[in-house]
PDB file of C-alpha atoms in Angstrom:
ATOM      1  CA  MET H   1     -19.796   8.687   0.920  1.00 86.00           C
ATOM      2  CA  SER H   2     -21.700   5.588   0.713  1.00 94.00           C
ATOM      3  CA  ALA H   3     -20.135   2.133   0.616  1.00 95.00           C
ATOM      4  CA  ALA H   4     -20.398   1.836  -2.903  1.00 96.00           C
ATOM      5  CA  ASP H   5     -18.549   4.834  -3.410  1.00 95.00           C
ATOM      6  CA  ASN H   6     -15.501   4.084  -1.888  1.00 95.00           C
ATOM      7  CA  LYS H   7     -15.992   0.954  -3.200  1.00 96.00           C
ATOM      8  CA  LYS H   8     -15.940   2.121  -6.591  1.00 94.00           C
ATOM      9  CA  LEU H   9     -13.338   4.921  -5.697  1.00 93.00           C
ATOM     10  CA  VAL H  10     -10.898   1.667  -4.747  1.00 94.00           C
ATOM     11  CA  GLN H  11     -11.610  -0.309  -7.777  1.00 93.00           C
ATOM     12  CA  GLN H  12     -10.527   2.992  -9.405  1.00 90.00           C
ATOM     13  CA  MET H  13      -7.362   3.244  -7.627  1.00 89.00           C
ATOM     14  CA  PHE H  14      -6.127  -0.458  -8.081  1.00 86.00           C
ATOM     15  CA  THR H  15      -7.083   0.229 -12.209  1.00 84.00           C
ATOM     16  CA  VAL H  16      -4.688   3.078 -12.499  1.00 70.00           C
ATOM     17  CA  ALA H  17      -2.271   1.830 -10.340  1.00 60.00           C
ATOM     18  CA  GLY H  18      -2.170  -1.699 -12.552  1.00 55.00           C
ATOM     19  CA  ASP H  19      -1.418   0.406 -15.882  1.00 56.00           C
ATOM     20  CA  PRO H  20       1.426  -0.549 -17.499  1.00 54.00           C
ATOM     21  CA  ASP H  21       2.203   2.941 -18.680  1.00 55.00           C
ATOM     22  CA  PRO H  22       4.290   4.976 -16.009  1.00 52.00           C
ATOM     23  CA  ALA H  23       2.906   8.303 -17.249  1.00 51.00           C
ATOM     24  CA  VAL H  24      -0.768   6.855 -15.906  1.00 53.00           C
ATOM     25  CA  ARG H  25       0.451   5.338 -12.429  1.00 51.00           C
ATOM     26  CA  GLU H  26       2.152   8.792 -11.831  1.00 50.00           C
ATOM     27  CA  LYS H  27      -1.518  10.436 -11.538  1.00 55.00           C
ATOM     28  CA  SER H  28      -2.545   7.998  -8.641  1.00 80.00           C
ATOM     29  CA  LEU H  29      -5.659   8.814  -7.487  1.00 86.00           C
ATOM     30  CA  PHE H  30      -4.507   6.626  -4.611  1.00 89.00           C
ATOM     31  CA  ILE H  31      -2.421   9.461  -3.497  1.00 90.00           C
ATOM     32  CA  ALA H  32      -5.054  12.064  -4.002  1.00 91.00           C
ATOM     33  CA  THR H  33      -7.208  10.343  -2.020  1.00 94.00           C
ATOM     34  CA  LEU H  34      -4.780  10.221   1.059  1.00 96.00           C
ATOM     35  CA  ALA H  35      -5.832  12.191   3.869  1.00 97.00           C
ATOM     36  CA  ASP H  36      -2.916  14.562   4.928  1.00 97.00           C
ATOM     37  CA  ASP H  37      -3.624  12.728   8.474  1.00 98.00           C
ATOM     38  CA  ALA H  38      -3.691   9.661   7.538  1.00 98.00           C
ATOM     39  CA  ILE H  39      -2.590   6.591   9.647  1.00 98.00           C
ATOM     40  CA  TRP H  40      -1.118   3.145   7.555  1.00 98.00           C
ATOM     41  CA  THR H  41      -0.232   0.233  10.432  1.00 98.00           C
ATOM     42  CA  VAL H  42       2.078  -3.059   8.834  1.00 98.00           C
ATOM     43  CA  THR H  43       0.278  -5.553  11.044  1.00 98.00           C
ATOM     44  CA  GLY H  44       2.804  -7.990  12.805  1.00 96.00           C
ATOM     45  CA  GLN H  45       5.335  -8.697  15.004  1.00 95.00           C
ATOM     46  CA  TYR H  46       8.389  -8.278  12.298  1.00 96.00           C
ATOM     47  CA  SER H  47      10.796  -5.472  11.200  1.00 96.00           C
ATOM     48  CA  TRP H  48       7.996  -3.881   9.042  1.00 96.00           C
ATOM     49  CA  SER H  49       5.421  -3.655  12.026  1.00 97.00           C
ATOM     50  CA  ARG H  50       4.547   0.076  12.699  1.00 96.00           C
ATOM     51  CA  THR H  51       2.631   2.439  11.980  1.00 97.00           C
ATOM     52  CA  PHE H  52       3.164   5.434   9.540  1.00 97.00           C
ATOM     53  CA  THR H  53       1.484   8.571  10.489  1.00 97.00           C
ATOM     54  CA  GLY H  54       0.692  11.315   8.122  1.00 97.00           C
ATOM     55  CA  LYS H  55       0.674  11.222   4.033  1.00 96.00           C
ATOM     56  CA  PRO H  56       4.689  12.454   3.972  1.00 96.00           C
ATOM     57  CA  SER H  57       5.741   9.594   6.172  1.00 96.00           C
ATOM     58  CA  ILE H  58       3.255   6.675   3.899  1.00 95.00           C
ATOM     59  CA  LEU H  59       4.546   8.273   0.624  1.00 93.00           C
ATOM     60  CA  LYS H  60       8.070   8.736   1.821  1.00 94.00           C
ATOM     61  CA  ASP H  61       9.302   6.279   4.378  1.00 95.00           C
ATOM     62  CA  LEU H  62       6.662   3.370   3.629  1.00 95.00           C
ATOM     63  CA  LEU H  63       5.884   3.357  -0.094  1.00 92.00           C
ATOM     64  CA  GLY H  64       8.781   5.262  -1.003  1.00 91.00           C
ATOM     65  CA  HIS H  65      11.521   2.543   0.404  1.00 93.00           C
ATOM     66  CA  VAL H  66       9.375  -0.243  -1.303  1.00 93.00           C
ATOM     67  CA  ARG H  67       9.707   1.512  -4.540  1.00 89.00           C
ATOM     68  CA  SER H  68      13.736   1.465  -3.893  1.00 92.00           C
ATOM     69  CA  ARG H  69      13.876  -1.679  -3.557  1.00 94.00           C
ATOM     70  CA  LEU H  70      11.203  -2.924  -6.697  1.00 93.00           C
ATOM     71  CA  THR H  71      11.931  -2.541 -10.574  1.00 90.00           C
ATOM     72  CA  GLU H  72       9.219  -0.336 -11.965  1.00 74.00           C
ATOM     73  CA  ARG H  73       7.523  -3.123 -13.572  1.00 71.00           C
ATOM     74  CA  GLY H  74       5.610  -3.830 -10.325  1.00 76.00           C
ATOM     75  CA  ARG H  75       2.550  -3.865  -9.939  1.00 83.00           C
ATOM     76  CA  THR H  76      -1.104  -5.162  -7.252  1.00 88.00           C
ATOM     77  CA  VAL H  77      -4.100  -6.694  -8.531  1.00 91.00           C
ATOM     78  CA  ALA H  78      -6.986  -6.177  -6.691  1.00 94.00           C
ATOM     79  CA  ASN H  79      -8.955 -10.012  -6.418  1.00 95.00           C
ATOM     80  CA  ARG H  80     -11.499  -9.053  -4.339  1.00 97.00           C
ATOM     81  CA  ILE H  81     -13.086  -5.767  -2.904  1.00 97.00           C
ATOM     82  CA  VAL H  82     -16.077  -5.404  -0.139  1.00 98.00           C
ATOM     83  CA  ALA H  83     -17.284  -2.080   1.227  1.00 97.00           C
ATOM     84  CA  ASP H  84     -19.430  -1.547   4.390  1.00 97.00           C
ATOM     85  CA  GLY H  85     -19.973   1.869   5.585  1.00 95.00           C
ATOM     86  CA  ASP H  86     -16.495   3.888   5.919  1.00 97.00           C
ATOM     87  CA  ILE H  87     -14.383   0.696   5.157  1.00 98.00           C
ATOM     88  CA  VAL H  88     -13.444  -0.955   2.510  1.00 98.00           C
ATOM     89  CA  VAL H  89     -11.489  -4.429   2.467  1.00 98.00           C
ATOM     90  CA  VAL H  90      -9.389  -5.386  -0.687  1.00 97.00           C
ATOM     91  CA  GLU H  91      -7.569  -8.740  -1.161  1.00 97.00           C
ATOM     92  CA  ALA H  92      -4.514  -8.402  -3.455  1.00 95.00           C
ATOM     93  CA  LYS H  93      -1.632  -9.980  -5.231  1.00 95.00           C
ATOM     94  CA  GLY H  94       1.432  -8.195  -5.931  1.00 93.00           C
ATOM     95  CA  ASN H  95       3.260  -9.040  -8.707  1.00 92.00           C
ATOM     96  CA  SER H  96       7.030  -7.672  -8.469  1.00 93.00           C
ATOM     97  CA  LEU H  97      10.433  -8.588  -9.085  1.00 94.00           C
ATOM     98  CA  THR H  98      13.323  -6.446  -7.021  1.00 95.00           C
ATOM     99  CA  LYS H  99      16.432  -4.934  -8.026  1.00 94.00           C
ATOM    100  CA  GLU H 100      18.332  -8.207  -7.117  1.00 94.00           C
ATOM    101  CA  GLY H 101      16.105 -10.456  -9.645  1.00 94.00           C
ATOM    102  CA  ARG H 102      14.049 -11.516  -6.659  1.00 94.00           C
ATOM    103  CA  ARG H 103      10.409 -12.349  -6.955  1.00 95.00           C
ATOM    104  CA  TYR H 104       8.222 -10.512  -4.209  1.00 96.00           C
ATOM    105  CA  ASP H 105       5.020 -12.003  -5.176  1.00 96.00           C
ATOM    106  CA  ASN H 106       3.248 -11.067  -1.893  1.00 96.00           C
ATOM    107  CA  ASP H 107      -0.685 -11.603  -0.931  1.00 97.00           C
ATOM    108  CA  TYR H 108      -2.012  -8.508   0.884  1.00 97.00           C
ATOM    109  CA  CYS H 109      -5.445  -7.875   2.876  1.00 98.00           C
ATOM    110  CA  LEU H 110      -6.151  -4.302   3.102  1.00 97.00           C
ATOM    111  CA  VAL H 111      -8.329  -2.736   5.256  1.00 98.00           C
ATOM    112  CA  LEU H 112      -9.088   0.916   4.334  1.00 98.00           C
ATOM    113  CA  ARG H 113     -11.111   3.245   6.263  1.00 98.00           C
ATOM    114  CA  PHE H 114     -13.129   6.366   4.306  1.00 97.00           C
ATOM    115  CA  ASP H 115     -13.979  10.167   5.888  1.00 97.00           C
ATOM    116  CA  GLY H 116     -15.354  11.754   3.491  1.00 94.00           C
ATOM    117  CA  GLY H 117     -13.997  10.472   0.296  1.00 93.00           C
ATOM    118  CA  ARG H 118     -10.227  10.781   2.194  1.00 96.00           C
ATOM    119  CA  ILE H 119      -8.597   7.570   3.149  1.00 97.00           C
ATOM    120  CA  LYS H 120      -7.978   7.720   6.488  1.00 98.00           C
ATOM    121  CA  GLU H 121      -6.365   4.824   7.748  1.00 98.00           C
ATOM    122  CA  VAL H 122      -5.103   1.329   6.175  1.00 98.00           C
ATOM    123  CA  ARG H 123      -4.294  -1.579   7.926  1.00 98.00           C
ATOM    124  CA  GLU H 124      -1.759  -3.827   6.122  1.00 98.00           C
ATOM    125  CA  TYR H 125      -1.895  -7.620   6.299  1.00 98.00           C
ATOM    126  CA  CYS H 126       0.735  -9.303   4.558  1.00 97.00           C
ATOM    127  CA  ASP H 127       3.405 -12.519   4.340  1.00 97.00           C
ATOM    128  CA  SER H 128       5.572 -11.298   6.507  1.00 97.00           C
ATOM    129  CA  VAL H 129       8.481 -13.706   5.708  1.00 97.00           C
ATOM    130  CA  LEU H 130       7.859 -13.148   1.992  1.00 97.00           C
ATOM    131  CA  THR H 131       8.223  -9.486   2.993  1.00 97.00           C
ATOM    132  CA  GLU H 132      11.683  -9.522   4.602  1.00 96.00           C
ATOM    133  CA  ARG H 133      13.117 -12.430   2.600  1.00 96.00           C
ATOM    134  CA  ALA H 134      12.629 -10.317  -0.559  1.00 96.00           C
ATOM    135  CA  LEU H 135      13.223  -6.705   0.526  1.00 96.00           C
ATOM    136  CA  GLY H 136      15.099  -7.010   3.809  1.00 95.00           C
ATOM    137  CA  PRO H 137      14.295  -6.157   7.256  1.00 95.00           C
ATOM    138  CA  PHE H 138      12.865  -2.540   7.423  1.00 95.00           C
ATOM    139  CA  PRO H 139      15.539  -0.027   7.957  1.00 91.00           C
ATOM    140  CA  SER H 140      15.988   1.820  11.132  1.00 80.00           C
ATOM    141  CA  ILE H 141      14.535   5.271  10.716  1.00 62.00           C
ATOM    142  CA  GLU H 142      12.753   7.246  12.777  1.00 54.00           C
ATOM    143  CA  VAL H 143       9.149   7.545  11.430  1.00 46.00           C
ATOM    144  CA  ARG H 144       8.056  11.115  10.976  1.00 45.00           C
ATOM    145  CA  ALA H 145       5.128  12.496  12.603  1.00 45.00           C
ATOM    146  CA  ALA H 146       2.338  14.396  11.224  1.00 42.00           C
ATOM    147  CA  GLY H 147       2.572  17.870  11.655  1.00 41.00           C
TER     148      GLY H 147
END
């Protein structure tokens, strides 16, 4: 796929992800596009910093934990999407509320690497202090390897 194709796919992902209708969000283009052997690295040096290997680990261990901490009304809006070859960079702003009523409106930079129309790698950059303040430290879990 071309850089333009990858960019269009990411734009569509964020359009669906930002839809206020939970039924629309459930049919996640992101999940369908995520490769089975994808990796997601949360950068930095705080409790959330680690690499999640494989689609099951990304969906359950990382995104599942985030969803367990937030109300259903949260969303992330892409403000800028830039593509070059197999890399798409997304600058995004979260708009979420924790179950305890704390705001979690993080700023993100996501670097996605595509291979054949599938997301193979995500590198996430965000405000680590806000993440730990709003969501708490990441729990000590055994992160599953792809397999």
